[in-house]
Structures are given as C-alpha cells and as structure tokens.
XYZ file of C-alpha atoms in Angstrom:
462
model
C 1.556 -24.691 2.489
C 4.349 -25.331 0.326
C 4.109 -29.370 0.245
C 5.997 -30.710 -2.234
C 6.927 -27.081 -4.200
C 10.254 -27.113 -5.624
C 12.487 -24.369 -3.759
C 15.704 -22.573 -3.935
C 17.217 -20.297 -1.667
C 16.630 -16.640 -2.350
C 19.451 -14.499 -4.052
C 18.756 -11.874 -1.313
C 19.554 -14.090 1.772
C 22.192 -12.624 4.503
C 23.537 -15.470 6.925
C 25.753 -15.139 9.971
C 26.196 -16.849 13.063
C 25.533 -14.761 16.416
C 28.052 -14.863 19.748
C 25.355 -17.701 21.000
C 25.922 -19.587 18.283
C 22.322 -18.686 16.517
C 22.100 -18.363 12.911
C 21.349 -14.745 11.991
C 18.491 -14.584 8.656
C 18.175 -11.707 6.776
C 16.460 -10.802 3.282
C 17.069 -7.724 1.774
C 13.867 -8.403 -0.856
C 11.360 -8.597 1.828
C 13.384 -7.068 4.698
C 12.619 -9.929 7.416
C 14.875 -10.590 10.093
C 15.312 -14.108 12.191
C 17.492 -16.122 14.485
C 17.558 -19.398 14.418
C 18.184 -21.102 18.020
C 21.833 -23.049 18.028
C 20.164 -26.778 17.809
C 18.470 -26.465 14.350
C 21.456 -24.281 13.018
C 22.977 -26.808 11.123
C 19.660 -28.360 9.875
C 19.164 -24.467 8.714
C 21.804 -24.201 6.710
C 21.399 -27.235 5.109
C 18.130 -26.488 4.235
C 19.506 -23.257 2.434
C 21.825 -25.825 0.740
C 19.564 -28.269 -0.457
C 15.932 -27.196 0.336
C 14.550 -30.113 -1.855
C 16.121 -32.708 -0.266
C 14.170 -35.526 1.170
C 15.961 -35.857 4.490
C 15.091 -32.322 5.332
C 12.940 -30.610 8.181
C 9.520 -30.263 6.771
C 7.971 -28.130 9.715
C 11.346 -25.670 9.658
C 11.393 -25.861 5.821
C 7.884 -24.817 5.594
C 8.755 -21.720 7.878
C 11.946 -20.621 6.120
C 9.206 -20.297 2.730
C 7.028 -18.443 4.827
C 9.889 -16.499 5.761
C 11.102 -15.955 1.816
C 14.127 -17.040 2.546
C 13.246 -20.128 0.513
C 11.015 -19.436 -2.909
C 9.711 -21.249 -5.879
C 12.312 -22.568 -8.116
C 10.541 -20.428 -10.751
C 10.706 -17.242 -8.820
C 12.579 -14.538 -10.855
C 13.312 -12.356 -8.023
C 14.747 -9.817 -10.323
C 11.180 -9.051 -12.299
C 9.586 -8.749 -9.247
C 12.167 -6.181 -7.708
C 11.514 -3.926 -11.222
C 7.751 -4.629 -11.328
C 7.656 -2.971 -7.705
C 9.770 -0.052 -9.138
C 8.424 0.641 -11.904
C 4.857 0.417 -10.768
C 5.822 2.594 -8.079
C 8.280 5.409 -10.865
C 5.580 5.691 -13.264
C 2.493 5.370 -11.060
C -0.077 7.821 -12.017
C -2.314 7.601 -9.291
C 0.426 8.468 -7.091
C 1.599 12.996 -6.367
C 4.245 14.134 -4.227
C 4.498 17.632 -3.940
C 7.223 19.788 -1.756
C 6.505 22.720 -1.143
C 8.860 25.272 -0.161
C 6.702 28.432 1.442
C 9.734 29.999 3.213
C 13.021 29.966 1.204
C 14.373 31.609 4.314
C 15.157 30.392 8.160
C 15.098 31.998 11.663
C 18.308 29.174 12.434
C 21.877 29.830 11.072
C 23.145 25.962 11.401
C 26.733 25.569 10.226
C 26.144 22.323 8.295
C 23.225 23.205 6.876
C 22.854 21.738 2.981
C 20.661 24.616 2.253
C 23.673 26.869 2.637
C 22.596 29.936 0.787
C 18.939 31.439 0.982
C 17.148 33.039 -1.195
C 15.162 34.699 1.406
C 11.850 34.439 -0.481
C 8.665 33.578 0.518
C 6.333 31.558 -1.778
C 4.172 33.976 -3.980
C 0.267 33.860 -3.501
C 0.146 32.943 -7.808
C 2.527 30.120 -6.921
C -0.050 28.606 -4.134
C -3.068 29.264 -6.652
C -0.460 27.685 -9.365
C -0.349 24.271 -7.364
C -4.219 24.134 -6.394
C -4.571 24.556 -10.141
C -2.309 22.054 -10.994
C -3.976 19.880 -8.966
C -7.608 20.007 -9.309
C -7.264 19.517 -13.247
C -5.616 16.295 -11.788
C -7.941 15.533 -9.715
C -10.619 15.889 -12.710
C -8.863 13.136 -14.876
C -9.273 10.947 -12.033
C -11.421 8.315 -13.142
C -10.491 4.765 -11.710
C -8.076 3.946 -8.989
C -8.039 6.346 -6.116
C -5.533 9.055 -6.496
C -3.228 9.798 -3.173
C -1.682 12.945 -2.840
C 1.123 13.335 -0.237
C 2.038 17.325 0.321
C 5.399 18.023 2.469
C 5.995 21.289 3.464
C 9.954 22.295 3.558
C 12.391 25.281 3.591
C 14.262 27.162 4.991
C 12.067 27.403 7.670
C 8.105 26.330 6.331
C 6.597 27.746 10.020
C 7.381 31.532 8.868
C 5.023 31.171 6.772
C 2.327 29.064 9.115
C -0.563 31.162 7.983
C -0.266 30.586 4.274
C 0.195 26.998 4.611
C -2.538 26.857 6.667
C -4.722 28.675 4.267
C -3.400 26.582 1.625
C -4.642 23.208 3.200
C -7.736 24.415 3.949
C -8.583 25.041 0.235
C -6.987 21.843 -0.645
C -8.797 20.163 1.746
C -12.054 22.150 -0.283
C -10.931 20.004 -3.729
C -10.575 17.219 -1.684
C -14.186 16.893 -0.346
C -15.496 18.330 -3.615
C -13.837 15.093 -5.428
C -14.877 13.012 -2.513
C -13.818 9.197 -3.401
C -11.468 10.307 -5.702
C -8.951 11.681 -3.758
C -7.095 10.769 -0.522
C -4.881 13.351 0.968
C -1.750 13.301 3.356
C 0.385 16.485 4.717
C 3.837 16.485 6.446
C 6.029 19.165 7.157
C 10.135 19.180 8.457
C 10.320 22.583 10.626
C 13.114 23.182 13.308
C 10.246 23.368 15.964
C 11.315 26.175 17.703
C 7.898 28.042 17.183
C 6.073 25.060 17.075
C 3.483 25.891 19.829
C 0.835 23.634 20.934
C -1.208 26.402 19.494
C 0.774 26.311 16.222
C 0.577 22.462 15.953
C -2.985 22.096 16.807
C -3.731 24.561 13.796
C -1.998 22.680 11.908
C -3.349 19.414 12.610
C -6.468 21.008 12.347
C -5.579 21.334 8.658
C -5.007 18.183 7.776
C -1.073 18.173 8.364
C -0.276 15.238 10.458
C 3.216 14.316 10.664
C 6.007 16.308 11.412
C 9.498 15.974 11.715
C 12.094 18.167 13.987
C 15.528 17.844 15.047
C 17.812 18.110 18.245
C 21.369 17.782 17.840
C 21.490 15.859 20.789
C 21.325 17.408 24.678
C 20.803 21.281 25.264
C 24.729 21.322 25.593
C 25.738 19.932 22.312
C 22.471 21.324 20.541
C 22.680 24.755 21.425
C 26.294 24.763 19.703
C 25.163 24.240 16.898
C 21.382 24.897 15.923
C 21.399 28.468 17.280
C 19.132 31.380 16.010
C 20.684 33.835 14.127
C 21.570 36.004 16.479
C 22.855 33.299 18.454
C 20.990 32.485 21.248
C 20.221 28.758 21.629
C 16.848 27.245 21.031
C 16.961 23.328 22.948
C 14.906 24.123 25.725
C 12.000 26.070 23.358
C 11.891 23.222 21.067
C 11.974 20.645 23.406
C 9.058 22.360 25.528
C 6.873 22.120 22.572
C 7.258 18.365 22.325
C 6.393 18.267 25.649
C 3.159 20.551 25.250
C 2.433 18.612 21.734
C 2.584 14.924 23.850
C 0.178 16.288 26.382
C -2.774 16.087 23.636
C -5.443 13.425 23.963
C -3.906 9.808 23.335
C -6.747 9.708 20.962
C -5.563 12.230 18.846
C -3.196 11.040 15.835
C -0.117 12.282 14.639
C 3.149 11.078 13.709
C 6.053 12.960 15.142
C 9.997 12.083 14.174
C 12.329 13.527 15.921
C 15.864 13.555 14.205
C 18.850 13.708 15.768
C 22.320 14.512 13.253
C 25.220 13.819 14.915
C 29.023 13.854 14.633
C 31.533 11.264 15.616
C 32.310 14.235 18.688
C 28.996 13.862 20.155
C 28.176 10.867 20.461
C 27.478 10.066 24.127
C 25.474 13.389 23.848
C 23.283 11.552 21.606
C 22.758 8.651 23.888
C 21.926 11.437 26.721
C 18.945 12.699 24.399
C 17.881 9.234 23.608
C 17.235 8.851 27.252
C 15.871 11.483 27.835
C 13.418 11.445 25.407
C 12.506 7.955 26.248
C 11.516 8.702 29.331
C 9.352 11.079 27.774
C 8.180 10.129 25.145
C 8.735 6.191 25.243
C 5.196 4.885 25.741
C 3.908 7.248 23.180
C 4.164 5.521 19.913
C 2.725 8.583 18.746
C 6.639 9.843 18.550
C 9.504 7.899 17.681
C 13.596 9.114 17.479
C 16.094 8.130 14.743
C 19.644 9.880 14.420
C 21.440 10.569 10.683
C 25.295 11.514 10.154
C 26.347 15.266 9.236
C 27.947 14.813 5.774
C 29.973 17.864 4.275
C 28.028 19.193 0.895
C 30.144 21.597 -1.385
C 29.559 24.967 0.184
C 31.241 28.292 -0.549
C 30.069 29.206 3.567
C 32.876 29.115 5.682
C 30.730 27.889 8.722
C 31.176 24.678 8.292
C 34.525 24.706 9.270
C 34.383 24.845 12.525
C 32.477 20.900 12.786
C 34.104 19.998 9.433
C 36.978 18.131 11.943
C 33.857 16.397 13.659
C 32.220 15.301 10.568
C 31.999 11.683 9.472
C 33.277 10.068 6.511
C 30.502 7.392 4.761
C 31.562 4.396 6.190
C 32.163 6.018 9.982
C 28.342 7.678 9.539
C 26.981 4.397 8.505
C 28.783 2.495 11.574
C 27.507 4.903 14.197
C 23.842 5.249 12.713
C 24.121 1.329 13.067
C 25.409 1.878 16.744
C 22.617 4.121 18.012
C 19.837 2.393 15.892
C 20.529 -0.915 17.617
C 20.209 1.867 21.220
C 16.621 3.250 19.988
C 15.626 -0.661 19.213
C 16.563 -1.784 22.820
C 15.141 1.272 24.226
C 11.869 1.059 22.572
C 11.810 -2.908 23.487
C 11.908 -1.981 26.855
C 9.460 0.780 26.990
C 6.939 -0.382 24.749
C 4.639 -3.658 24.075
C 5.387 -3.166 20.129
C 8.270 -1.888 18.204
C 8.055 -0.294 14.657
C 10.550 -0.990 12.521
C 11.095 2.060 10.798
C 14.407 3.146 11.522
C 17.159 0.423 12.364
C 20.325 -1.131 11.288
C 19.193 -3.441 8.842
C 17.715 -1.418 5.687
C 14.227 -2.314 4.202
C 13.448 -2.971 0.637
C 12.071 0.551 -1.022
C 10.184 1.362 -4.059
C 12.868 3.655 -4.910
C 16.130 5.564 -3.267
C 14.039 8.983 -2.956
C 11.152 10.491 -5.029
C 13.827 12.158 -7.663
C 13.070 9.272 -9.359
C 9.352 9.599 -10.042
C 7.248 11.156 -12.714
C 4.684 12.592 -10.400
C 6.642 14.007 -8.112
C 8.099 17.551 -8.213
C 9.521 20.346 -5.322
C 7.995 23.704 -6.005
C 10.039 26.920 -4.899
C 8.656 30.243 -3.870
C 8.983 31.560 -7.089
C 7.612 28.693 -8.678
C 11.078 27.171 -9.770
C 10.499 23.407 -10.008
C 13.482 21.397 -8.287
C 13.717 17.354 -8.136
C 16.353 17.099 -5.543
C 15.810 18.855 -2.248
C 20.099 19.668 -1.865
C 19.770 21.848 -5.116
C 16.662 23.836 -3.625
C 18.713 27.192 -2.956
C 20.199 26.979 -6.575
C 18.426 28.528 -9.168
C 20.902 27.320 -12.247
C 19.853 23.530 -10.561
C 15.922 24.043 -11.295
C 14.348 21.547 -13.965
C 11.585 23.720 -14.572
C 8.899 25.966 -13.671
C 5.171 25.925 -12.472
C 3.382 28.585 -14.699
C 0.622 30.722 -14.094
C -1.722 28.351 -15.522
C -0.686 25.612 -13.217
C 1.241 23.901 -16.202
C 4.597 22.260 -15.142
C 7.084 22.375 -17.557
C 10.342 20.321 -17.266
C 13.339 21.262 -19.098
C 14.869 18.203 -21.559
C 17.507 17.608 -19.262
C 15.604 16.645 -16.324
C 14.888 13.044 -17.962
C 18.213 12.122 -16.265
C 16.918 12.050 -13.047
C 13.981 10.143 -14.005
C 16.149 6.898 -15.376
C 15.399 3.937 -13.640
C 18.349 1.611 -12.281
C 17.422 -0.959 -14.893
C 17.302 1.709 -17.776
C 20.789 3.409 -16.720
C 23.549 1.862 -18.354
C 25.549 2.896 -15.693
C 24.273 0.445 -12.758
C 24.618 -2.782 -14.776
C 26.258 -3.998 -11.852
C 23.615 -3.148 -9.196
C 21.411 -5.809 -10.813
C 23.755 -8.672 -9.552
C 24.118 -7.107 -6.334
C 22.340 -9.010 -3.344
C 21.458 -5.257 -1.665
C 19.707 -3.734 -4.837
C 16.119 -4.263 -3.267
C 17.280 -1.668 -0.416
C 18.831 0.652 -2.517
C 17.526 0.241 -6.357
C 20.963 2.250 -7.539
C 21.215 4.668 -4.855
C 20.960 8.529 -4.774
C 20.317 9.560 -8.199
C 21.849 12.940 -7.743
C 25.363 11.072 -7.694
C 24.318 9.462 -10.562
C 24.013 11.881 -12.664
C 26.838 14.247 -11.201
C 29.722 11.689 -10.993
C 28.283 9.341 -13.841
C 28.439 6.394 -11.534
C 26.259 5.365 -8.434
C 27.335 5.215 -5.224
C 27.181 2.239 -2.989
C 25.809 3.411 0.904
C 26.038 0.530 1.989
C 28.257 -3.224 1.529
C 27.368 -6.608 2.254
C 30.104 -5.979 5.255
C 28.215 -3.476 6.903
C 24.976 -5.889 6.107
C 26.544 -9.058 7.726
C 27.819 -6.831 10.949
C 24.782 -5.236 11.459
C 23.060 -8.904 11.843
C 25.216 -9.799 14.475
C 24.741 -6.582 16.319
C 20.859 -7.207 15.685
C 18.896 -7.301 19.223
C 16.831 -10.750 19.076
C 13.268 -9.518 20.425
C 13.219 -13.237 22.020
C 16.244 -13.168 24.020
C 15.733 -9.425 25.367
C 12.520 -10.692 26.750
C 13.190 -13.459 28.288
C-alpha cells in the first residue's frame, strides 16, 4: 500500500484523451497501458498534478502507484533505467551467439540487406571453435546460472540443417555434462521453404525451439518478391509447412513468428494474410504474426530498384507498422482468451536497442569472422574480429565503439532527458557510430497517436 508515501508523477508518463472521452495512460519505463473511464478523468489528471494532495482519490491514487504512473518522491528513475542496462551490457552470466552456418541462400529477394553472399558454408574447425569457446565458459561458471541463447542465421541456416543439428546435439552433451550450470536456448530465422515437418521435428528434437519465417503477405504479393533463384515462387511450400508444423500435439512447445515486411503498395495484401493466418493459426498461441517495413540499405545490387518506388520512408514504416499492429491486437482479442503483448504499437522498455551492445555477445561467420551487427554480415572489411582455432575470440580495438553505452557516449547527452529513452536506450548503435549521432525511431508524436489508436481490451469485450 502506498498510505501516506510522498509521490510524484513519473517522467515517463504519456497522457491523451480517447474519442470517448477516456484518458489514455502510458509509461514508457514499465511499458503499462490504461484507460481511464470519462467520470474519474478529471480526478486523474489531477492526481498526476498534485498526487499529494489531501482532497485526492485515495482508492484511484493507490492504483495509479500500482500502475507506476505515480512513484516515490525519491525515485531516480534515471539510475534505475542505467542499472537495468548496464546489468544487462556487462552481464557475464549472460551469451548470445549467431551463428551463421550458410553464408549462402536458395531465395534471391530484391530487398534483401544481406545483398552480396559469400557463398560459404561454416567450416567444421569453426563449429569445434565455438563448442570450445564455450565449454571453457562453461568451466568458469561458478555462481549464478549461466544462460546461453544460440540463433542460427544466414543466408539461408536450413542448407546446412545437418550440421546444425549435429552441432546442438554436442552442445546439448556440455550442457548435461555441466548440469546446473548451464541453461540453454536455440532459435533460428530460415525462409521456411524446406522447413518440413520432418525438418522441424529434427530440429526441435535438438533443442531449437523457436523459429521465425516470413511471408510477404498473400501468395500474390509474396511470390513477387521472395522467389527462388530461378524464379519460381515459394508461398504455397512455405505456408504448407506451417500448416504441417501446427498439426503437432498442442502439448508440444515451440514458439513460431511469422514476419510479414511490407511496402506502403501492399498493404491490403497484408491484411489478406493476417486473416488468413488467423483463421489458422489464431487459437494456437503457439504462433503469433507481426509485420516490419522494407527500408532501403546501401547496396551496389540493382534489384532493389524495382520496389525501391514502394519502399517506405521512417516515419511512413513506423505509421503503418502502428496500423497493422493495432489489426493483429484486435484479431488476436477476438480469437483468443489471452493476448501477448509482444508486438504492438506502443514500444516496451528494453535492456538495450539490440545485442551490438553487449560484451558477451558476438555473430560468428563461416569462416570464423566475428561480426557485431547482423547488416555487416556479408562484409568482410566490417568484421571486429575472429574466432581462432583455439576457440579464443579476439576483437579488434575498434570494436569498443559498438560496445559504448548511451550514458557513456557523449553523443546521446540528449537521450537522457528524453521521456522515450527506456524504449530505445539511444537507438541502433550502428548509426551511431556511422553518422556520429543517434537516430530517433520513434517521437513522442507517434507515442501520443498510437495511444489513441490503442484497442481498450474492456471496451472490445463488452
């Protein structure tokens, strides 16, 4: 109970006022979202105002500091926003590794950021190289629990199934012979067109459990654009292993993501798809959809140009992701008795923009060229080090720029006065350290509209 606590608002409140004359809560610091019926609105606000004030609702006061949007007048929001960081940057008891086993793909995608392949495959003394690696890690493991997360990524990671496969299963070996010291997680982003049942259940079998796929929408707009290489289109393949993958016992566990990347051309194609796959995959919470923008990365491929026209500028992506995240949350509302928010118009707070950021964290390339951000993967001159033969990574000096935190970088004095930092925590670090500044994705505008937009979970059931 808060009793007689002295309070102030939080720095990282959001208000606006729906068309039903609600008022519209949002904190970026803890990410919670409420609406406020149109009687208490005013005694809201005024709590906001003066939360201290004698005259004021106790019972709604009391929820508004459950809520965080009211907090101990000694709060320092701030610390807490860098202890979560930091904690989370420097934690040692904490890998992410990428592996890359294919640097080549089966799919010739015109907007593709991994526009130039290397058409390798990942080296058997490059696998041995990472189990190496991490087993001496495992060794020095001595108090908290030490989670590993593995993603497998290309090109295309499912031309090389059978390695991977092997690889997991002698990971999975280290695992059980450090039993208690080691927890273990697997995921792996593959265009899904050979993505059997057969395929998947190997896989799962292995220990990788979530996967990620896209569809550019329905078989007409997809097949325009994520064809095979010698053309032929590939919707309906995918799309029938989903099917054959959502047949598997309810009981078994996985997390599938379908993502869907869309153009300001196709949007009503993406709706279609979104229907569809509710209806097939709505009551399985097992699977879940969210769409991203195509954005144009430097490329010396002329493919590109025929979407470039269709391609969205930052602000139009960011208004249309809005548009069909508020779709999937209505959707999923009315197909299912819970929703996850994982994937909707209002951002939540993060540990950090992307994994770039962390110490323990590293992409591994076929040929054992260490990479930190996953758009420089096909570019050797990009690397930031190596894995040896010894299972030694070795970073070059320069890749301590991409390890600066937002409230070590001189350049994002700003972000810590801005009221979306816990979403962001200085943005993509790749801009950072190419243009010298950060980039803002999104504004307290986009913030305020997406509120208003925001489907009330009361109202849609009633």
């Amino acid at each position: 109970m808060v009793g007689t606590t002295p309070l102030k608002a939080s720095n990282y409140n959001f208000e606006g006022e729906t068309d039903v004359g609600e008022l519209a809560l949002y904190n970026s610091k803890t990410g919670a979202i409420a609406f406020i019926e149109s009687e208490r609105e005013a005694i809201a606000r005024a709590i906001l105002r003066h939360p201290n004030a004698h005259e004021a609702d106790g019972e709604l006061r009391q929820w508004m500091a459950d809520m965080s949007f009211l907090v101990s007048e000694d709060t320092d929001e701030l610390a807490d926003i860098r202890a979560w960081h930091e904690r989370y940057r420097l934690a040692d008891n904490l890998i992410n590794i990428t592996l890359l086993p294919a640097e080549a793909c089966n799919f010739k995608c015109p907007y593709c950021f991994v526009y130039s392949q290397r058409n390798k495959f990942m080296a058997q003394w490059v696998y041995d190289a990472v189990l190496t690696f991490l087993e001496a890690r495992f060794r020095r493991q001595t108090d908290d629990q030490l989670a590993v997360s593995v993603s497998w990524f290309g090109g295309e990671p499912l031309l090389a199934t059978t390695n991977i496969v092997a690889f997991m299963h002698r990971l999975n070996g280290l695992v059980r012979k450090y039993k208690g010291r080691v927890t273990l997680r697997s995921s792996l982003s593959t265009n899904g067109y050979t993505l059997t049942r057969a395929t998947f259940e190997t896989l799962l079998e292995s220990g990788v459990d979530e996967f990620q796929v896209t569809l550019d929408g329905d078989r007409d707009t997809h097949d325009k654009l994520r064809i095979l290489k010698n053309g032929r289109p590939t919707f309906d393949a995918i799309y029938s292993n989903l099917r054959e993958v959502s047949k598997m016992d309810v009981n078994v566990q996985f997390r599938f993501a379908v993502r869907a990347n869309f153009l300001r051309s196709n949007i009503e194609s993406m709706m279609r798809l979104l229907e569809r796959f509710q209806g097939d995959f709505g009551c399985d919470d097992r699977f879940s959809i969210y769409y991203r923008p195509v954005y144009n990365f430097e490329t010396t491929r002329s493919d590109i140009d025929a979407v470039s026209p269709a391609i969205c500028t930052l602000r139009e992506g960011i208004e249309l992701q809005n548009r069909l995240a508020i779709a999937v949350m209505k959707a999923s509302f009315a197909n299912q008795d819970h929703y996850f928010r994982l994937f909707d118009p209002l951002p939540r707070p993060v540990y950090s923009w992307c994994n770039a950021e962390r110490e323990n964290a590293f992409i591994v390339g076929a040929d054992g060229s260490i990479f930190l951000c996953d758009t420089f993967i096909t570019d050797v001159d990009q690397r930031l080090g190596v894995i040896d033969r010894a299972g030694q990574i070795r970073l070059k000096h320069s890749a301590s720029q991409w390890r600066l935190s937002v409230f070590e970088d001189e350049r994002c004095t700003a972000c810590l006065n801005c009221k979306l930092l816990p979403v962001c925590l200085g943005g993509c670090i790749r801009i950072r350290v190419q243009k010298g500044s950060p980039a803002c994705f999104w504004t307290e505008e986009d913030i305020r509209e997406a509120m208003l937009r925001y489907p009330n979970p009361a109202r849609l059931t009633e």
